Coordinates of C-alpha atoms and ligand atoms in Angstrom, one line a residue:
X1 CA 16.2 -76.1 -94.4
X2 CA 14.2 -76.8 -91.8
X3 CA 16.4 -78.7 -89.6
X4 CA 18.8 -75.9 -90.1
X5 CA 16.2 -73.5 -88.7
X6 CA 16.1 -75.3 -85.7
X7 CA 19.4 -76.1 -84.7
X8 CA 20.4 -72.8 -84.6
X9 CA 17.2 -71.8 -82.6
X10 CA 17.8 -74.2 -80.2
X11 CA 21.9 -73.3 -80.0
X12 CA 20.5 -69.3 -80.0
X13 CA 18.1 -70.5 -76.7
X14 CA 20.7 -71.8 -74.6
X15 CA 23.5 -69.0 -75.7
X16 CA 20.7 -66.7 -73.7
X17 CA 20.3 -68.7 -70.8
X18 CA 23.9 -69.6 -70.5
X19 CA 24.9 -65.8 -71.1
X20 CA 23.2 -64.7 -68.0
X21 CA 25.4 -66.7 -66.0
X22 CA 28.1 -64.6 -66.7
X23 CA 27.2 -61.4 -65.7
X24 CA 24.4 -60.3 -64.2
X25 CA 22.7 -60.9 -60.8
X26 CA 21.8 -64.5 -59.2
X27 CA 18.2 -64.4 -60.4
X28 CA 17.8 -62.1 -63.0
X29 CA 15.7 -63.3 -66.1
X30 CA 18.2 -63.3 -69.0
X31 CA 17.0 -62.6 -72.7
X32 CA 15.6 -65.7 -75.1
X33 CA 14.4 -65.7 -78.5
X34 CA 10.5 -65.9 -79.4
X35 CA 9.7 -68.9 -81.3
X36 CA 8.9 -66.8 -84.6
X37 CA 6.5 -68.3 -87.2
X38 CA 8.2 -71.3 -89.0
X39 CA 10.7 -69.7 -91.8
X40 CA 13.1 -70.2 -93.6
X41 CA 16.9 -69.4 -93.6
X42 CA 18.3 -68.0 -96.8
X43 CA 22.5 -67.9 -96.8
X44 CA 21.8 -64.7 -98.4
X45 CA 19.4 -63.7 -95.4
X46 CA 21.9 -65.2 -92.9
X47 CA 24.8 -63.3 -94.3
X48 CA 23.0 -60.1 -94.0
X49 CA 21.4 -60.3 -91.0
X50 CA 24.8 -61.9 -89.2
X51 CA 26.7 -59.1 -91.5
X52 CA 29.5 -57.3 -89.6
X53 CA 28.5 -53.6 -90.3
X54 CA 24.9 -55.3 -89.1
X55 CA 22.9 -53.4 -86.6
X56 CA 19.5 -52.1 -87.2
X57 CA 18.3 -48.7 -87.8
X58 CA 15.0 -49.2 -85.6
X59 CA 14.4 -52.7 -83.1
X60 CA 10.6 -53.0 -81.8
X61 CA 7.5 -55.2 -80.8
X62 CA 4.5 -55.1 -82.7
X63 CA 1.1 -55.5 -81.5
X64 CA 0.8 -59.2 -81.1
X65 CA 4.6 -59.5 -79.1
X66 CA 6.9 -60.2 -82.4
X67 CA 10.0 -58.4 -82.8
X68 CA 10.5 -56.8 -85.5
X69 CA 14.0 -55.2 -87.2
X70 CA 14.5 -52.8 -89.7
X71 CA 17.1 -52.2 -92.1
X72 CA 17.3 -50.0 -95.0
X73 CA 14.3 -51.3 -97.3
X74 CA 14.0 -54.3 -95.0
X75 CA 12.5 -56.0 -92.0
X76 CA 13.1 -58.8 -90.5
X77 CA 10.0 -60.1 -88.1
X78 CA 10.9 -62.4 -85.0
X79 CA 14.4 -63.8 -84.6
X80 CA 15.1 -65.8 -87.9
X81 CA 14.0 -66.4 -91.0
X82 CA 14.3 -64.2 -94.1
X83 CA 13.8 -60.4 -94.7
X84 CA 10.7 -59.0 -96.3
X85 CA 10.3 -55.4 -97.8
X86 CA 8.7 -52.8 -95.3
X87 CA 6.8 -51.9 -98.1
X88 CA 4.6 -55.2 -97.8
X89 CA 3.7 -54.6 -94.6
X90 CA 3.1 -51.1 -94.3
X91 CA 2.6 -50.1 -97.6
X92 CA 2.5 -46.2 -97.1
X93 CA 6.0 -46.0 -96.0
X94 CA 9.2 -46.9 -97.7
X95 CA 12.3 -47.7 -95.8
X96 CA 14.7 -46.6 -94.2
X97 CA 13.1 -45.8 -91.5
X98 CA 14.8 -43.9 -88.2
X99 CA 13.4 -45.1 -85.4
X100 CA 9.8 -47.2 -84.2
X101 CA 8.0 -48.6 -81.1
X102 CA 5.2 -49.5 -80.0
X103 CA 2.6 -47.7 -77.4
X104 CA 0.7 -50.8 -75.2
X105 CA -0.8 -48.2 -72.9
X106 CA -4.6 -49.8 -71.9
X107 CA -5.6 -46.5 -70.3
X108 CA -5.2 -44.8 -73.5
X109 CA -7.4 -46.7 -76.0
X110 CA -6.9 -44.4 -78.4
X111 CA -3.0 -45.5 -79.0
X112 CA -3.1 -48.7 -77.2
X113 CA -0.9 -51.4 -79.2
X114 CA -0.1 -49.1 -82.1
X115 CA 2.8 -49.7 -83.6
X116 CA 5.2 -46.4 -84.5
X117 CA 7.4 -45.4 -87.4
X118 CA 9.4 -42.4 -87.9
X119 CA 11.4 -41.3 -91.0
X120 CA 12.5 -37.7 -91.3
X121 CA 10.1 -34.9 -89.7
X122 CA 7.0 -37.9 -90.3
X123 CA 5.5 -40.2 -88.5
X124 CA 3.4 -42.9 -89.6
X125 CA 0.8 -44.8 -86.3
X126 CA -0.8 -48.4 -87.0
X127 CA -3.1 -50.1 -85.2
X128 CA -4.1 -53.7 -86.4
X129 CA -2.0 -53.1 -89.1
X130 CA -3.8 -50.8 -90.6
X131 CA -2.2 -47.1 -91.0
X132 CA -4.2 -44.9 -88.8
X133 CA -6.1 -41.9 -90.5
X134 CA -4.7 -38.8 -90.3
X135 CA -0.9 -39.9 -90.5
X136 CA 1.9 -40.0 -91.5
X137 CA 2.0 -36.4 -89.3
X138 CA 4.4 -34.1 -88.4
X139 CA 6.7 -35.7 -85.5
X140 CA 6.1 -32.5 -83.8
X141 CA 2.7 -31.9 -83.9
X142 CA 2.0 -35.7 -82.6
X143 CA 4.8 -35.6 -79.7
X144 CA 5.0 -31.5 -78.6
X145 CA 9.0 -30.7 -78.6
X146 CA 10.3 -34.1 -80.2
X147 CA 12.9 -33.2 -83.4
X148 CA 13.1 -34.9 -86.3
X149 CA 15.6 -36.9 -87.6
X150 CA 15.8 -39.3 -85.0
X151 CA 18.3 -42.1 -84.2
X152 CA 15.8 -44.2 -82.4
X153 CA 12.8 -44.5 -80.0
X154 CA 11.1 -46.7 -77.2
X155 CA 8.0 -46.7 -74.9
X156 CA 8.3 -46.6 -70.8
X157 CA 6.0 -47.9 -69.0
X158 CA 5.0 -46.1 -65.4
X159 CA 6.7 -49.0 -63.7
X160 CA 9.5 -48.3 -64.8
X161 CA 9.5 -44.0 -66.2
X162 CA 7.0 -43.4 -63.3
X163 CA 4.2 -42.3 -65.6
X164 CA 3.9 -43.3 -69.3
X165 CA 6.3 -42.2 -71.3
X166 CA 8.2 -42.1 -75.1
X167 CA 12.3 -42.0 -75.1
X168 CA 13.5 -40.6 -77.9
X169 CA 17.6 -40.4 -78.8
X170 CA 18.8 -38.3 -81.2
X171 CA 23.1 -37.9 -81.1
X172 CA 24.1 -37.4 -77.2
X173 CA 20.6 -36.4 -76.3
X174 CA 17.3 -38.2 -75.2
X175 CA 14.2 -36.9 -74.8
X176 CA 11.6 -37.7 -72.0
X177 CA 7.7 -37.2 -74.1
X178 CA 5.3 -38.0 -70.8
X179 CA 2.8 -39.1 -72.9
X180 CA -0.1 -38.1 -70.4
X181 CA 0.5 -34.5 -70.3
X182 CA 2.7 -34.1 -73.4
X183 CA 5.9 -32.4 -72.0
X184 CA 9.3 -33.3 -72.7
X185 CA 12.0 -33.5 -70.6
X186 CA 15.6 -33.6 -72.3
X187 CA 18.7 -35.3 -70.5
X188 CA 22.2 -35.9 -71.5
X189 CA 22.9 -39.7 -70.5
X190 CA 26.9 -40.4 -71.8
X191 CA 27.1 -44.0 -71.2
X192 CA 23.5 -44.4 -73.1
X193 CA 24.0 -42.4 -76.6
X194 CA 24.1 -42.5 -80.6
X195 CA 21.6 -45.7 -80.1
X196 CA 20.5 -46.9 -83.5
X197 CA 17.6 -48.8 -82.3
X198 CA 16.1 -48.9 -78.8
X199 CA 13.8 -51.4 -77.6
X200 CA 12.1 -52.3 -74.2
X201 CA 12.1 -56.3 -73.8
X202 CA 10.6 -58.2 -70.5
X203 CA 11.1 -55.5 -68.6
X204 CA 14.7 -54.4 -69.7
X205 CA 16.1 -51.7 -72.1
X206 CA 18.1 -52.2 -74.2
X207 CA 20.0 -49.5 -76.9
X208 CA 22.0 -51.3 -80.0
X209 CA 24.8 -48.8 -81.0
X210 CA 25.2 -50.9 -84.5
X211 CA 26.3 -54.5 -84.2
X212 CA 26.7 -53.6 -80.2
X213 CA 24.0 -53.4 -77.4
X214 CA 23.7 -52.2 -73.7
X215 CA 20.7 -52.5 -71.3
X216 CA 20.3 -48.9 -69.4
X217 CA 17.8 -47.9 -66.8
X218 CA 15.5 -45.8 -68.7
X219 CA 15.1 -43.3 -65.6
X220 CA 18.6 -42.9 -64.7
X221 CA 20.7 -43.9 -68.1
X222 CA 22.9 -46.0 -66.1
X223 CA 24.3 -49.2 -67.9
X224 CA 24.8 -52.4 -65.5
X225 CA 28.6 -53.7 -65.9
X226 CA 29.0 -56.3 -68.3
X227 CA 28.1 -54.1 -71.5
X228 CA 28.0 -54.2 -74.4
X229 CA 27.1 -57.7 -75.7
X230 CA 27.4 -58.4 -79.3
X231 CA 24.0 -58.6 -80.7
X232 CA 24.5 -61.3 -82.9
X233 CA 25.3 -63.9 -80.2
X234 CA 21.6 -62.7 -78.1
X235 CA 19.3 -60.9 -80.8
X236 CA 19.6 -63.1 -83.8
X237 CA 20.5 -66.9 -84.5
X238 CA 24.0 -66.5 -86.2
X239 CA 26.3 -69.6 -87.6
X240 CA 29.0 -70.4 -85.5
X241 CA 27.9 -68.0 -82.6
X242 CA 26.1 -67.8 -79.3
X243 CA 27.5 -70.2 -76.1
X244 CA 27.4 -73.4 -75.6
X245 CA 26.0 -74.9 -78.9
X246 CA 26.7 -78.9 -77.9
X247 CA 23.4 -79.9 -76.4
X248 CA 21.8 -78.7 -79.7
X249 CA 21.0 -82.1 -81.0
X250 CA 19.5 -83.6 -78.1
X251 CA 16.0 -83.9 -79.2
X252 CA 14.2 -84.4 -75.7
X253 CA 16.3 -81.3 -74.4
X254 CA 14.7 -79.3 -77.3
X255 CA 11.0 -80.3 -76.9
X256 CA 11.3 -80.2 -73.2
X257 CA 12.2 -76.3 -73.8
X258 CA 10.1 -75.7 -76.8
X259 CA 6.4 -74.1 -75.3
X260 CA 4.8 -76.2 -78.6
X261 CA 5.9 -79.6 -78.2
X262 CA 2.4 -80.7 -76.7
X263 CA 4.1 -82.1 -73.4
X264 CA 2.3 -82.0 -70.6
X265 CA 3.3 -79.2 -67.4
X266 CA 4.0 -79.9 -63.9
X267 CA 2.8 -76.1 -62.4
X268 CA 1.2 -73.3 -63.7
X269 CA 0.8 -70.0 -61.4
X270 CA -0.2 -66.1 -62.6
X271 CA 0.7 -63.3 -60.3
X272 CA -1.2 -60.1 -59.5
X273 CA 1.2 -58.5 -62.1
X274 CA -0.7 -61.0 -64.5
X275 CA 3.1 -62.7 -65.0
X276 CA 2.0 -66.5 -66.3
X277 CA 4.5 -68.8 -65.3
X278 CA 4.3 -72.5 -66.9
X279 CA 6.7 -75.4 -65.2
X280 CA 8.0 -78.5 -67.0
X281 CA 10.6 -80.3 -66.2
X282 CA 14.4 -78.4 -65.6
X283 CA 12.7 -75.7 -67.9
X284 CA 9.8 -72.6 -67.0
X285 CA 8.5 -70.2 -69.4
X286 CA 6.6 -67.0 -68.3
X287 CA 4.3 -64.8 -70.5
X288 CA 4.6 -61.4 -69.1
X289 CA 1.3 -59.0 -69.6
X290 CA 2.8 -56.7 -72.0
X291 CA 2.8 -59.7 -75.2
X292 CA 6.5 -59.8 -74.8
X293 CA 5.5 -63.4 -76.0
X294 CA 6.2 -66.1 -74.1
X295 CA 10.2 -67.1 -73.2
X296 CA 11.8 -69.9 -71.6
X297 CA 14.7 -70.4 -69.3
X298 CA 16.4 -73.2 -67.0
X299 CA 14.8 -73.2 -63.8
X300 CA 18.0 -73.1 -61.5
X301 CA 18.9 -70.2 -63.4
X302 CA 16.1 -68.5 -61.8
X303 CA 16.0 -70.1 -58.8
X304 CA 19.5 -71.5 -57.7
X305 CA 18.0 -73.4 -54.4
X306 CA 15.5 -76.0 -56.4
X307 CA 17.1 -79.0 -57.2
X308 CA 14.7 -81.1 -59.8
X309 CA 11.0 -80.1 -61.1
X310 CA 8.8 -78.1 -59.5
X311 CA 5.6 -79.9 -58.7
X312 CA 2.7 -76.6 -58.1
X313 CA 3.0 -73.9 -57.4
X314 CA 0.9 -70.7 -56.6
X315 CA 1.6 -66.9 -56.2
X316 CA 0.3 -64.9 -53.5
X317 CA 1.1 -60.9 -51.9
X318 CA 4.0 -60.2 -54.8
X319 CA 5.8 -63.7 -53.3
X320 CA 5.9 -66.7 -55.3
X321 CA 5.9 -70.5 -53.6
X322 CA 7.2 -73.3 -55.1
X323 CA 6.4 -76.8 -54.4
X324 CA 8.6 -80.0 -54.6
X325 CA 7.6 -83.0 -52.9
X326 CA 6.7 -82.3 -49.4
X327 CA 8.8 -79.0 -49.5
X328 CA 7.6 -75.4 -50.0
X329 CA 10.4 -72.8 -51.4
X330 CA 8.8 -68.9 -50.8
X331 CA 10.4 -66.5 -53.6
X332 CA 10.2 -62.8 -52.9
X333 CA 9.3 -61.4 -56.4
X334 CA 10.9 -58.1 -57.0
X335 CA 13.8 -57.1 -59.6
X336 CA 15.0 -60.9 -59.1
X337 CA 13.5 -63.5 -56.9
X338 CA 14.4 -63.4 -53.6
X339 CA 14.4 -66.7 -51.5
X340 CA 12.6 -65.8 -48.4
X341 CA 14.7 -66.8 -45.3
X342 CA 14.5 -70.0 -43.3
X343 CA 13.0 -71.6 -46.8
X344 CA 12.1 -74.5 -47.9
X345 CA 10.1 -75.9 -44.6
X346 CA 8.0 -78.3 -44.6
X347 CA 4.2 -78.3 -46.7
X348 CA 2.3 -79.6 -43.9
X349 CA 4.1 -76.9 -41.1
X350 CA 3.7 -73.9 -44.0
X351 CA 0.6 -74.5 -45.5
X352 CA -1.4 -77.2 -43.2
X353 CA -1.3 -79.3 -45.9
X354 CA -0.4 -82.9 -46.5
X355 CA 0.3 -82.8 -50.8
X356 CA -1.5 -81.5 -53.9
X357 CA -1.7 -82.5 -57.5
X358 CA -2.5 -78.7 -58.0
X359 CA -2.9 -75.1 -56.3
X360 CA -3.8 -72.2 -57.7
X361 CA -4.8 -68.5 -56.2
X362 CA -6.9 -66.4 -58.0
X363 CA -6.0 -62.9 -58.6
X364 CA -5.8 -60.3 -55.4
X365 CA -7.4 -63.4 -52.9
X366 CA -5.6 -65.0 -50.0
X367 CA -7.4 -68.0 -50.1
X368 CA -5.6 -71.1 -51.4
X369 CA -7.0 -74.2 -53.7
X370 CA -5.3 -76.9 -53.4
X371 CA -6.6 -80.3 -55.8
X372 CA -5.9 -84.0 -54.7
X373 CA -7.5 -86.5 -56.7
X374 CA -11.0 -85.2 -57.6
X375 CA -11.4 -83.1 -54.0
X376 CA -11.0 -79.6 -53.8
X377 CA -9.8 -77.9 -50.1
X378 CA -9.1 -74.5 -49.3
X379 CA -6.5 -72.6 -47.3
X380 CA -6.7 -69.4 -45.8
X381 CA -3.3 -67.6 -46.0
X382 CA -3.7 -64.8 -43.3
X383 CA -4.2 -67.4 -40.6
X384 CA -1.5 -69.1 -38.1
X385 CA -1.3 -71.7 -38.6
X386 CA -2.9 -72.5 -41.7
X387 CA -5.7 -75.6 -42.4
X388 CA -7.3 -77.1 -45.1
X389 CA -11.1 -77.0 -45.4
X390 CA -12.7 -79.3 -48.1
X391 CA -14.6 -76.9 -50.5
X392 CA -16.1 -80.1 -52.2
X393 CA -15.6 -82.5 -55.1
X394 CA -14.6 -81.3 -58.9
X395 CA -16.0 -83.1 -61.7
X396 CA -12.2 -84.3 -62.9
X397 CA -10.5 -87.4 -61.7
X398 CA -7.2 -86.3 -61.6
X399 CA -5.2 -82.9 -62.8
X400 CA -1.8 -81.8 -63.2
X401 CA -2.1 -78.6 -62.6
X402 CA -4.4 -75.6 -62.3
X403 CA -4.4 -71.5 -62.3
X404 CA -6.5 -68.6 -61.7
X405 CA -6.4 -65.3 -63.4
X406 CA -8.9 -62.7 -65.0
X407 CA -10.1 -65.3 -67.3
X408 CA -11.1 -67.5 -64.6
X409 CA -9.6 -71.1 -63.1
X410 CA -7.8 -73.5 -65.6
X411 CA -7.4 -77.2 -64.7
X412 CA -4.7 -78.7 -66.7
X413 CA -4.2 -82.4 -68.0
X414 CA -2.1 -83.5 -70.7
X415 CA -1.9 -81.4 -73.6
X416 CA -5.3 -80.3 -72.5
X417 CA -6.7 -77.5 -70.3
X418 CA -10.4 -77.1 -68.9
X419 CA -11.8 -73.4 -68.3
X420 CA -14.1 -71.9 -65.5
X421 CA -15.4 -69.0 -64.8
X422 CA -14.8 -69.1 -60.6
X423 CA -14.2 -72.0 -58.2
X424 CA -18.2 -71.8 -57.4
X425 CA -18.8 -72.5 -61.1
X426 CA -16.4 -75.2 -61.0
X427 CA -17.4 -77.2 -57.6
X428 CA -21.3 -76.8 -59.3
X429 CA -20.3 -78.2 -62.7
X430 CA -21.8 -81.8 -62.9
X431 CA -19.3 -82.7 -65.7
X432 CA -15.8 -80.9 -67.5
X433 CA -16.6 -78.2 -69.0
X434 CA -15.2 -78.2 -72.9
X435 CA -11.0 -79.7 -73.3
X436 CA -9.1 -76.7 -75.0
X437 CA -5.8 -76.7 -76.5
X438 CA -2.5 -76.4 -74.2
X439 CA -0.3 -75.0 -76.7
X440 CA -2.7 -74.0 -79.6
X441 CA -4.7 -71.5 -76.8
X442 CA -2.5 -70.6 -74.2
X443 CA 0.7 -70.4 -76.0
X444 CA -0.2 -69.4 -79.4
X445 CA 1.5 -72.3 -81.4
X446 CA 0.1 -72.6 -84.9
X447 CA -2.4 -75.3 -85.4
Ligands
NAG1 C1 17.4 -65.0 -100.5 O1 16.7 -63.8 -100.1 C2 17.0 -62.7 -100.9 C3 16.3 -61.5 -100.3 O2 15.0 -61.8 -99.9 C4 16.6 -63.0 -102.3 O3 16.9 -61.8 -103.1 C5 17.3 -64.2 -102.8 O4 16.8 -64.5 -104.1 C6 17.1 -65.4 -101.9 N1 18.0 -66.5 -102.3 C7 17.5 -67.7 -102.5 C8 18.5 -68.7 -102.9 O5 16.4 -68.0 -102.3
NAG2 C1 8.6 -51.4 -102.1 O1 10.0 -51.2 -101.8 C2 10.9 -51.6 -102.9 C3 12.3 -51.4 -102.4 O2 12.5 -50.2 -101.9 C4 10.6 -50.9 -104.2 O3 11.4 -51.4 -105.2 C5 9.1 -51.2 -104.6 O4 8.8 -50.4 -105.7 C6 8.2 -50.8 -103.4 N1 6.9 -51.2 -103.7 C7 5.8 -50.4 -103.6 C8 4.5 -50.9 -104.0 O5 5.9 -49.2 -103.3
NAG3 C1 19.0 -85.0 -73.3 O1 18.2 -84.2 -72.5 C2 17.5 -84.8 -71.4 C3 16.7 -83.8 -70.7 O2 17.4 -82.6 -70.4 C4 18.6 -85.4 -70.5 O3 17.9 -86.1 -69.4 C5 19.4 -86.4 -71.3 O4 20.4 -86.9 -70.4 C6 20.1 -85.7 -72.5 N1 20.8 -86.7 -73.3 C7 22.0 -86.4 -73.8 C8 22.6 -87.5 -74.6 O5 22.6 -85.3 -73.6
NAG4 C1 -3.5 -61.6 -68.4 O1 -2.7 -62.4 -69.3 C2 -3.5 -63.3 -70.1 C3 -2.6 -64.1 -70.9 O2 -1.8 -64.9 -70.1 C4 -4.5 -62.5 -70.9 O3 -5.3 -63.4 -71.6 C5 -5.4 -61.7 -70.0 O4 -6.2 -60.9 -70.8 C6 -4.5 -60.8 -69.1 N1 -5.4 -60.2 -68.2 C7 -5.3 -58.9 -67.8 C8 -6.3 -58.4 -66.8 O5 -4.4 -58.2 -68.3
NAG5 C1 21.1 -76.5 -64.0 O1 20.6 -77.8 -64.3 C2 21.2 -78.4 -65.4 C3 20.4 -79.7 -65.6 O2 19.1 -79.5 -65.6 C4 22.7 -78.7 -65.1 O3 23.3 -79.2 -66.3 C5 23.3 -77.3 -64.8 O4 24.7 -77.6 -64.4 C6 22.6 -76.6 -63.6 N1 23.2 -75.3 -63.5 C7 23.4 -74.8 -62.3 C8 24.0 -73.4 -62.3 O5 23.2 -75.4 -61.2
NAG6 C1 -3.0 -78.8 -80.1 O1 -2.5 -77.9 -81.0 C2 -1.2 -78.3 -81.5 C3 -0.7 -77.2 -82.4 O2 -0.5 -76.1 -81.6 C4 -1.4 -79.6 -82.4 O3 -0.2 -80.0 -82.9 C5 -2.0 -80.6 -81.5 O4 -2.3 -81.8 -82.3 C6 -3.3 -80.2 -80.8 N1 -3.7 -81.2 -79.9 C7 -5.0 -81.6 -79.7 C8 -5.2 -82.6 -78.6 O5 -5.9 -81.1 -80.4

């Protein structure tokens, strides 16, 4: 069974990397499943989950970034493996259920990564899996305005709604809860309605209308061309569907792409969005900060100009630079990456540099690292031109790669990753601080 399992993951990966060559922009990050837990197909699960009259009556995340689909009495939790009863889970409801989502809203501790359920005039609020006291409640005494009886239901962020907000659809309708100051806006969107389920995935929204789904803007309604998809060849690992299912049994293709094969990374860089972006080989994976999990495409799908691996690379003022051999490429990160113009030049005429094994920039700071061999030099990115300064020696003979966010700098090697607190701890430390697990730590594989 296993080998089953994977073999249609792996033919479910590239049907979503391939499908965003079709339509779409040059750029755009297309959709890819999240290595659920090891589990097993059932050709009774298969059947129903691939089913014709499928569609779900609610889609969402749950705290920790798995996916999670109901269906009558059932849900099915990441993209494969079998059905369990809602019941076993959350205990104090029994399904159907109508809608759910889930609020990851920091500034609000109070319903920060809770995860929602609605079913008739009730809704049900869990937070580490536990049912929160005081519910199930009355939907409208938790969200002022908001009917019962709803179709489906899906958290927008401020980036994207302007301030935090709760859609919820009900027939034609959808209603606007600004979770903030609790008023609800209604609006009739026609090319967005009768959604069954509604969920917000790395940074898209999408709306299934049964087996169907669309991606909208959730401030306009507008649905980019190309929709509806069928959801079985995107949202679920189906027999006999999905594109381009020949390179399945190439076993070096599948661990290259898979985030928990243990092989070692080229690049690592995190932006000031806290967007993780890991490099190996023809393949990146990015971990955005709202535990969408972490997802994986092609890098030329992305980023059309590289030809072959990227070597380091480093973000820095919402651009992101990627480094092969003695050539920088500069991507404008916005809805896409944009390559910035008169790109690739040269490293040394860029960045006054000669090569790196590594670079990193920590969070919010225009000063560069850049690691050869066991030296560590710094650049300072507001000057013309730019130098190198040596900052000092590192107590590590040689790393692949290295990045800087709120938890400090990470010097990779192998499967292995060393952790400081700041470069000044790092250029004081008289030996490695502790090895920690790549895949195990970072990326959440199971031991
Ligand atoms: C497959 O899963 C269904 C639902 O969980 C269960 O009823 C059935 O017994 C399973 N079949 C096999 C062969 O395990
Ligand atoms: C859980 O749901 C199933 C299916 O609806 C039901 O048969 C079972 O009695 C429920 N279990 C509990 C403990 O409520
Ligand atoms: C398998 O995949 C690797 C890496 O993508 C590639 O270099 C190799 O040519 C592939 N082999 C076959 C037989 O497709
Ligand atoms: C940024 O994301 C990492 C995971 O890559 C997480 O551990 C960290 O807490 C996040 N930091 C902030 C400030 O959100
Ligand atoms: C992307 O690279 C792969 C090999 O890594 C190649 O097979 C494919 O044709 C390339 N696609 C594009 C659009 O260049
Ligand atoms: C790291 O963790 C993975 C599981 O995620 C395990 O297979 C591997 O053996 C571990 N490697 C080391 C060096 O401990």
């Amino acid at each position: 069974m296993r080998g089953a399992v994977a073999t249609l993951s792996l033919a479910w990966a590239l049907a979503l990397g391939l499908a965003h060559s079709l339509p779409g922009k040059p750029g755009e990050a297309g959709l890819r499943f999240h290595h659920g837990a090891g589990t097993h197909l059932n050709d009774t699960e298969v059947a129903s989950r691939c089913a014709d009259e499928g569609g779900f009556d609610a889609v969402t995340l749950d705290e920790h970034g798995v996916m999670l689909f109901f269906r009558g009495d059932h849900v099915w939790k990441g993209f494969h493996g079998p059905a369990q009863l809602i019941n076993a889970t959350w205990p104090e409801i029994q399904g159907p259920v109508d809608a759910a989502l889930r609020i990851h809203h920091k500034e609000a501790p109070g319903v920060h990564d809770s995860v929602y359920l609605f079913q008739g005039m009730r809704v049900w609020a869990y937070a580490g899996g536990r049912l929160r006291p005081g519910y199930p409640r009355l939907i409208g005494d938790e969200f002022k305005g908001v009917p019962g009886d709803l179709d489906s239901a899906v958290e927008c962020h401020p980036e994207d709604c302007t301030a935090e907000s709760l859609l919820f659809f009900k027939g034609g309708d959808v209603f606007f809860y600004d979770l903030g100051l609790g008023v609800l806006k209604r609006r009739s969107w026609p090319a967005v309605s009768s959604c069954s389920a509604a969920v917000r995935w790395l940074e898209r929204y999408y709306c299934f209308q049964r087996v169907l789904f669309l991606r909208f803007q959730p401030a306009t309604g507008q649905v980019p061309p190309g929709y509806p998809h069928d959801a079985r060849d995107y949202f679920m690992a189906c027999p006999g569907r999905g594109h381009g299912h020949e390179a399945r049994r190439n076993a070096t293709a599948m661990a290259i792409r898979d985030r928990c094969s243990g092989l070692a990374f080229q690049a690592f860089t995190t932006d000031d969005a806290n967007r993780t972006y890991a490099f190996r080989g023809g393949q990146y994976f990015r971990l955005d900060s709202k535990r969408d999990g972490w997802h994986s495409w092609p890098l030329n799908h992305t980023w059309q100009e590289l030809a072959g691996p990227v070597d380091s690379a480093f973000s820095w003022d919402k651009k992101l630079y990627l480094i092969q051999g003695s050539k920088v490429y500069i991507y404008r990160v916005g809805q896409g990456y944009t390559l910035v113009q008169g790109y690739p030049r040269g490293l040394e005429e860029e960045l006054g540099i000669t090569g790196a094994d590594a670079t990193f920039t920590c969070p919010h700071s225009a000063e560069l690292f850049v690691i050869k061999g066991n030296s560590l030099r710094r650049v300072d990115l507001n000057l013309s031109p730019r130098s190198e300064r040596l900052e000092g020696p590192i107590p590590h003979a040689q790393v692949d790669s290295a990045m800087c966010n709120a938890d400090g700098v990470h010097l990779f090697h192998g499967a292995t990753f060393h952790r400081y607190a700041s470069v000044a701890e790092l250029t004081a430390s008289p030996k490695p601080s502790p090895p920690q697990n790549v895949t195990a730590v970072l990326f959440g594989c199971p031991h």
